[in-house]
Amino acid sequence: MSRSVSSAARTAMYAQQTEEVFVLLLQIDTGGEPIRVALDSENLDSKITVDGVDTHSSAVTFVGGFFGIELPEEAGENISNVRISIDNVDRVIVAAIRQATEPPEVRLWVVLRSSPDLVEAGPYYLVLENAT
């Protein structure tokens, strides 16, 4: 599957060394206030612009932190599972997921730290089926 990325992202990918940082943005919608985490050491504000359309009318903050993600191998049309783990989970996150009346929706984007509004990959849509 081909994908177009910005010239800044392409330059960073092909460079032997770069100051660019690719950041994964994760949003979990539980029906209340969304949980937003950036796979980064710093908080990141973003409008999340996909194909020229802003996902948010003003920038929202993704809290810097660590989360791990295990993606499945691409295998035809089968529905696969993705495993996401968030370190040092705040009690607010645990409470929001436990109180959700519907399975929480999860979205994932890839941006550059230098241009956090421009989505380089995504959005990827997931449904939270299990939390431990």
mmCIF file with all atom_site columns, C-alpha atoms in Angstrom:
data_model
loop_
_atom_site.group_PDB
_atom_site.id
_atom_site.type_symbol
_atom_site.label_atom_id
_atom_site.label_alt_id
_atom_site.label_comp_id
_atom_site.label_asym_id
_atom_site.label_entity_id
_atom_site.label_seq_id
_atom_site.pdbx_PDB_ins_code
_atom_site.Cartn_x
_atom_site.Cartn_y
_atom_site.Cartn_z
_atom_site.occupancy
_atom_site.B_iso_or_equiv
_atom_site.pdbx_formal_charge
_atom_site.auth_seq_id
_atom_site.auth_comp_id
_atom_site.auth_asym_id
_atom_site.auth_atom_id
_atom_site.pdbx_PDB_model_num
ATOM 1   C CA . MET A 1 1   ? 0.000   0.000   0.000  1.00 0.00 ? 1   MET A CA 1
ATOM 2   C CA . SER A 1 2   ? 1.522   3.329   -1.004 1.00 0.00 ? 2   SER A CA 1
ATOM 3   C CA . ARG A 1 3   ? 1.116   6.453   1.056  1.00 0.00 ? 3   ARG A CA 1
ATOM 4   C CA . SER A 1 4   ? 2.101   10.039  0.452  1.00 0.00 ? 4   SER A CA 1
ATOM 5   C CA . VAL A 1 5   ? 4.032   11.877  3.145  1.00 0.00 ? 5   VAL A CA 1
ATOM 6   C CA . SER A 1 6   ? 5.334   15.415  3.387  1.00 0.00 ? 6   SER A CA 1
ATOM 7   C CA . SER A 1 7   ? 8.693   16.327  1.898  1.00 0.00 ? 7   SER A CA 1
ATOM 8   C CA . ALA A 1 8   ? 10.019  16.937  5.440  1.00 0.00 ? 8   ALA A CA 1
ATOM 9   C CA . ALA A 1 9   ? 9.055   13.390  6.456  1.00 0.00 ? 9   ALA A CA 1
ATOM 10  C CA . ARG A 1 10  ? 10.526  11.909  3.280  1.00 0.00 ? 10  ARG A CA 1
ATOM 11  C CA . THR A 1 11  ? 13.782  13.821  3.781  1.00 0.00 ? 11  THR A CA 1
ATOM 12  C CA . ALA A 1 12  ? 13.990  12.621  7.405  1.00 0.00 ? 12  ALA A CA 1
ATOM 13  C CA . MET A 1 13  ? 13.354  9.004   6.408  1.00 0.00 ? 13  MET A CA 1
ATOM 14  C CA . TYR A 1 14  ? 16.085  9.011   3.772  1.00 0.00 ? 14  TYR A CA 1
ATOM 15  C CA . ALA A 1 15  ? 18.674  10.947  5.803  1.00 0.00 ? 15  ALA A CA 1
ATOM 16  C CA . GLN A 1 16  ? 21.505  9.153   7.587  1.00 0.00 ? 16  GLN A CA 1
ATOM 17  C CA . GLN A 1 17  ? 20.953  11.498  10.526 1.00 0.00 ? 17  GLN A CA 1
ATOM 18  C CA . THR A 1 18  ? 18.075  13.829  11.261 1.00 0.00 ? 18  THR A CA 1
ATOM 19  C CA . GLU A 1 19  ? 16.766  16.089  13.988 1.00 0.00 ? 19  GLU A CA 1
ATOM 20  C CA . GLU A 1 20  ? 13.188  15.160  13.010 1.00 0.00 ? 20  GLU A CA 1
ATOM 21  C CA . VAL A 1 21  ? 11.168  13.060  15.426 1.00 0.00 ? 21  VAL A CA 1
ATOM 22  C CA . PHE A 1 22  ? 8.165   10.995  14.377 1.00 0.00 ? 22  PHE A CA 1
ATOM 23  C CA . VAL A 1 23  ? 5.532   11.028  17.133 1.00 0.00 ? 23  VAL A CA 1
ATOM 24  C CA . LEU A 1 24  ? 2.592   8.653   17.526 1.00 0.00 ? 24  LEU A CA 1
ATOM 25  C CA . LEU A 1 25  ? -0.583  10.318  18.795 1.00 0.00 ? 25  LEU A CA 1
ATOM 26  C CA . LEU A 1 26  ? -3.171  8.138   20.526 1.00 0.00 ? 26  LEU A CA 1
ATOM 27  C CA . GLN A 1 27  ? -6.725  9.180   21.368 1.00 0.00 ? 27  GLN A CA 1
ATOM 28  C CA . ILE A 1 28  ? -9.157  7.008   23.324 1.00 0.00 ? 28  ILE A CA 1
ATOM 29  C CA . ASP A 1 29  ? -12.807 8.099   23.203 1.00 0.00 ? 29  ASP A CA 1
ATOM 30  C CA . THR A 1 30  ? -14.772 6.655   26.107 1.00 0.00 ? 30  THR A CA 1
ATOM 31  C CA . GLY A 1 31  ? -17.861 8.858   25.821 1.00 0.00 ? 31  GLY A CA 1
ATOM 32  C CA . GLY A 1 32  ? -16.450 11.456  28.224 1.00 0.00 ? 32  GLY A CA 1
ATOM 33  C CA . GLU A 1 33  ? -13.391 13.638  27.852 1.00 0.00 ? 33  GLU A CA 1
ATOM 34  C CA . PRO A 1 34  ? -11.038 11.946  25.340 1.00 0.00 ? 34  PRO A CA 1
ATOM 35  C CA . ILE A 1 35  ? -7.759  10.520  26.620 1.00 0.00 ? 35  ILE A CA 1
ATOM 36  C CA . ARG A 1 36  ? -4.872  11.840  24.498 1.00 0.00 ? 36  ARG A CA 1
ATOM 37  C CA . VAL A 1 37  ? -1.304  10.577  24.721 1.00 0.00 ? 37  VAL A CA 1
ATOM 38  C CA . ALA A 1 38  ? 1.773   11.424  22.613 1.00 0.00 ? 38  ALA A CA 1
ATOM 39  C CA . LEU A 1 39  ? 4.601   8.899   22.387 1.00 0.00 ? 39  LEU A CA 1
ATOM 40  C CA . ASP A 1 40  ? 7.093   11.572  23.326 1.00 0.00 ? 40  ASP A CA 1
ATOM 41  C CA . SER A 1 41  ? 8.839   13.059  26.336 1.00 0.00 ? 41  SER A CA 1
ATOM 42  C CA . GLU A 1 42  ? 6.936   16.333  25.858 1.00 0.00 ? 42  GLU A CA 1
ATOM 43  C CA . ASN A 1 43  ? 3.294   17.336  25.562 1.00 0.00 ? 43  ASN A CA 1
ATOM 44  C CA . LEU A 1 44  ? 2.284   18.050  21.973 1.00 0.00 ? 44  LEU A CA 1
ATOM 45  C CA . ASP A 1 45  ? -0.485  20.375  20.746 1.00 0.00 ? 45  ASP A CA 1
ATOM 46  C CA . SER A 1 46  ? -2.091  19.427  17.433 1.00 0.00 ? 46  SER A CA 1
ATOM 47  C CA . LYS A 1 47  ? -5.157  20.116  15.299 1.00 0.00 ? 47  LYS A CA 1
ATOM 48  C CA . ILE A 1 48  ? -4.520  16.817  13.490 1.00 0.00 ? 48  ILE A CA 1
ATOM 49  C CA . THR A 1 49  ? -4.968  17.879  9.867  1.00 0.00 ? 49  THR A CA 1
ATOM 50  C CA . VAL A 1 50  ? -5.787  15.017  7.488  1.00 0.00 ? 50  VAL A CA 1
ATOM 51  C CA . ASP A 1 51  ? -6.015  15.786  3.757  1.00 0.00 ? 51  ASP A CA 1
ATOM 52  C CA . GLY A 1 52  ? -6.302  19.511  4.498  1.00 0.00 ? 52  GLY A CA 1
ATOM 53  C CA . VAL A 1 53  ? -9.159  19.092  6.994  1.00 0.00 ? 53  VAL A CA 1
ATOM 54  C CA . ASP A 1 54  ? -8.616  19.834  10.696 1.00 0.00 ? 54  ASP A CA 1
ATOM 55  C CA . THR A 1 55  ? -9.880  17.092  13.017 1.00 0.00 ? 55  THR A CA 1
ATOM 56  C CA . HIS A 1 56  ? -10.118 19.675  15.829 1.00 0.00 ? 56  HIS A CA 1
ATOM 57  C CA . SER A 1 57  ? -11.043 23.358  15.348 1.00 0.00 ? 57  SER A CA 1
ATOM 58  C CA . SER A 1 58  ? -8.276  24.383  17.732 1.00 0.00 ? 58  SER A CA 1
ATOM 59  C CA . ALA A 1 59  ? -5.196  22.549  18.893 1.00 0.00 ? 59  ALA A CA 1
ATOM 60  C CA . VAL A 1 60  ? -5.688  19.904  21.584 1.00 0.00 ? 60  VAL A CA 1
ATOM 61  C CA . THR A 1 61  ? -2.980  18.661  23.924 1.00 0.00 ? 61  THR A CA 1
ATOM 62  C CA . PHE A 1 62  ? -1.621  15.131  23.764 1.00 0.00 ? 62  PHE A CA 1
ATOM 63  C CA . VAL A 1 63  ? 0.154   14.396  27.043 1.00 0.00 ? 63  VAL A CA 1
ATOM 64  C CA . GLY A 1 64  ? 3.705   13.196  26.562 1.00 0.00 ? 64  GLY A CA 1
ATOM 65  C CA . GLY A 1 65  ? 4.311   9.705   27.849 1.00 0.00 ? 65  GLY A CA 1
ATOM 66  C CA . PHE A 1 66  ? 5.195   6.183   26.870 1.00 0.00 ? 66  PHE A CA 1
ATOM 67  C CA . PHE A 1 67  ? 2.951   3.626   25.291 1.00 0.00 ? 67  PHE A CA 1
ATOM 68  C CA . GLY A 1 68  ? 3.878   0.485   23.458 1.00 0.00 ? 68  GLY A CA 1
ATOM 69  C CA . ILE A 1 69  ? 2.103   -0.768  20.389 1.00 0.00 ? 69  ILE A CA 1
ATOM 70  C CA . GLU A 1 70  ? 2.309   -4.191  18.757 1.00 0.00 ? 70  GLU A CA 1
ATOM 71  C CA . LEU A 1 71  ? 0.981   -4.199  15.204 1.00 0.00 ? 71  LEU A CA 1
ATOM 72  C CA . PRO A 1 72  ? -0.063  -7.435  13.505 1.00 0.00 ? 72  PRO A CA 1
ATOM 73  C CA . GLU A 1 73  ? 1.419   -8.715  10.297 1.00 0.00 ? 73  GLU A CA 1
ATOM 74  C CA . GLU A 1 74  ? -0.566  -7.816  7.207  1.00 0.00 ? 74  GLU A CA 1
ATOM 75  C CA . ALA A 1 75  ? -2.413  -10.984 6.282  1.00 0.00 ? 75  ALA A CA 1
ATOM 76  C CA . GLY A 1 76  ? -5.083  -10.531 3.640  1.00 0.00 ? 76  GLY A CA 1
ATOM 77  C CA . GLU A 1 77  ? -8.524  -9.422  4.710  1.00 0.00 ? 77  GLU A CA 1
ATOM 78  C CA . ASN A 1 78  ? -8.415  -10.957 8.184  1.00 0.00 ? 78  ASN A CA 1
ATOM 79  C CA . ILE A 1 79  ? -9.317  -8.779  11.152 1.00 0.00 ? 79  ILE A CA 1
ATOM 80  C CA . SER A 1 80  ? -6.278  -8.530  13.377 1.00 0.00 ? 80  SER A CA 1
ATOM 81  C CA . ASN A 1 81  ? -5.631  -7.524  16.941 1.00 0.00 ? 81  ASN A CA 1
ATOM 82  C CA . VAL A 1 82  ? -3.408  -4.649  17.994 1.00 0.00 ? 82  VAL A CA 1
ATOM 83  C CA . ARG A 1 83  ? -1.972  -4.547  21.492 1.00 0.00 ? 83  ARG A CA 1
ATOM 84  C CA . ILE A 1 84  ? -1.412  -1.157  23.123 1.00 0.00 ? 84  ILE A CA 1
ATOM 85  C CA . SER A 1 85  ? 0.089   -0.748  26.574 1.00 0.00 ? 85  SER A CA 1
ATOM 86  C CA . ILE A 1 86  ? 0.368   2.554   28.407 1.00 0.00 ? 86  ILE A CA 1
ATOM 87  C CA . ASP A 1 87  ? 2.984   2.866   31.157 1.00 0.00 ? 87  ASP A CA 1
ATOM 88  C CA . ASN A 1 88  ? 2.285   4.621   34.457 1.00 0.00 ? 88  ASN A CA 1
ATOM 89  C CA . VAL A 1 89  ? -1.431  4.786   33.764 1.00 0.00 ? 89  VAL A CA 1
ATOM 90  C CA . ASP A 1 90  ? -3.160  7.653   35.522 1.00 0.00 ? 90  ASP A CA 1
ATOM 91  C CA . ARG A 1 91  ? -6.184  6.657   37.603 1.00 0.00 ? 91  ARG A CA 1
ATOM 92  C CA . VAL A 1 92  ? -8.294  8.987   35.455 1.00 0.00 ? 92  VAL A CA 1
ATOM 93  C CA . ILE A 1 93  ? -7.591  6.781   32.417 1.00 0.00 ? 93  ILE A CA 1
ATOM 94  C CA . VAL A 1 94  ? -8.437  3.601   34.305 1.00 0.00 ? 94  VAL A CA 1
ATOM 95  C CA . ALA A 1 95  ? -11.683 5.100   35.633 1.00 0.00 ? 95  ALA A CA 1
ATOM 96  C CA . ALA A 1 96  ? -12.719 6.431   32.198 1.00 0.00 ? 96  ALA A CA 1
ATOM 97  C CA . ILE A 1 97  ? -12.211 3.051   30.522 1.00 0.00 ? 97  ILE A CA 1
ATOM 98  C CA . ARG A 1 98  ? -13.991 1.157   33.296 1.00 0.00 ? 98  ARG A CA 1
ATOM 99  C CA . GLN A 1 99  ? -16.964 3.544   33.241 1.00 0.00 ? 99  GLN A CA 1
ATOM 100 C CA . ALA A 1 100 ? -17.406 3.461   29.457 1.00 0.00 ? 100 ALA A CA 1
ATOM 101 C CA . THR A 1 101 ? -20.814 2.068   28.512 1.00 0.00 ? 101 THR A CA 1
ATOM 102 C CA . GLU A 1 102 ? -19.728 1.285   24.936 1.00 0.00 ? 102 GLU A CA 1
ATOM 103 C CA . PRO A 1 103 ? -16.383 -0.141  23.765 1.00 0.00 ? 103 PRO A CA 1
ATOM 104 C CA . PRO A 1 104 ? -14.024 2.862   23.590 1.00 0.00 ? 104 PRO A CA 1
ATOM 105 C CA . GLU A 1 105 ? -12.881 3.965   20.137 1.00 0.00 ? 105 GLU A CA 1
ATOM 106 C CA . VAL A 1 106 ? -9.164  4.407   19.642 1.00 0.00 ? 106 VAL A CA 1
ATOM 107 C CA . ARG A 1 107 ? -7.494  6.514   16.952 1.00 0.00 ? 107 ARG A CA 1
ATOM 108 C CA . LEU A 1 108 ? -3.821  6.641   16.128 1.00 0.00 ? 108 LEU A CA 1
ATOM 109 C CA . TRP A 1 109 ? -1.896  9.138   13.987 1.00 0.00 ? 109 TRP A CA 1
ATOM 110 C CA . VAL A 1 110 ? 1.770   9.700   13.094 1.00 0.00 ? 110 VAL A CA 1
ATOM 111 C CA . VAL A 1 111 ? 3.062   13.282  12.956 1.00 0.00 ? 111 VAL A CA 1
ATOM 112 C CA . LEU A 1 112 ? 6.416   15.050  12.982 1.00 0.00 ? 112 LEU A CA 1
ATOM 113 C CA . ARG A 1 113 ? 7.237   16.941  16.181 1.00 0.00 ? 113 ARG A CA 1
ATOM 114 C CA . SER A 1 114 ? 8.211   19.948  14.041 1.00 0.00 ? 114 SER A CA 1
ATOM 115 C CA . SER A 1 115 ? 4.791   19.990  12.299 1.00 0.00 ? 115 SER A CA 1
ATOM 116 C CA . PRO A 1 116 ? 2.353   18.294  14.684 1.00 0.00 ? 116 PRO A CA 1
ATOM 117 C CA . ASP A 1 117 ? -0.783  19.463  12.845 1.00 0.00 ? 117 ASP A CA 1
ATOM 118 C CA . LEU A 1 118 ? 0.104   17.602  9.641  1.00 0.00 ? 118 LEU A CA 1
ATOM 119 C CA . VAL A 1 119 ? -0.690  13.881  9.750  1.00 0.00 ? 119 VAL A CA 1
ATOM 120 C CA . GLU A 1 120 ? 1.974   11.777  8.018  1.00 0.00 ? 120 GLU A CA 1
ATOM 121 C CA . ALA A 1 121 ? 0.121   8.469   8.513  1.00 0.00 ? 121 ALA A CA 1
ATOM 122 C CA . GLY A 1 122 ? -3.325  7.626   9.776  1.00 0.00 ? 122 GLY A CA 1
ATOM 123 C CA . PRO A 1 123 ? -5.819  7.923   11.111 1.00 0.00 ? 123 PRO A CA 1
ATOM 124 C CA . TYR A 1 124 ? -6.001  4.314   12.174 1.00 0.00 ? 124 TYR A CA 1
ATOM 125 C CA . TYR A 1 125 ? -9.298  3.346   13.799 1.00 0.00 ? 125 TYR A CA 1
ATOM 126 C CA . LEU A 1 126 ? -9.445  0.668   16.491 1.00 0.00 ? 126 LEU A CA 1
ATOM 127 C CA . VAL A 1 127 ? -11.992 -0.508  19.050 1.00 0.00 ? 127 VAL A CA 1
ATOM 128 C CA . LEU A 1 128 ? -10.884 -1.272  22.589 1.00 0.00 ? 128 LEU A CA 1
ATOM 129 C CA . GLU A 1 129 ? -12.100 -4.764  23.385 1.00 0.00 ? 129 GLU A CA 1
ATOM 130 C CA . ASN A 1 130 ? -10.160 -5.552  26.530 1.00 0.00 ? 130 ASN A CA 1
ATOM 131 C CA . ALA A 1 131 ? -8.262  -3.599  29.181 1.00 0.00 ? 131 ALA A CA 1
ATOM 132 C CA . THR A 1 132 ? -6.196  -5.139  31.939 1.00 0.00 ? 132 THR A CA 1
#
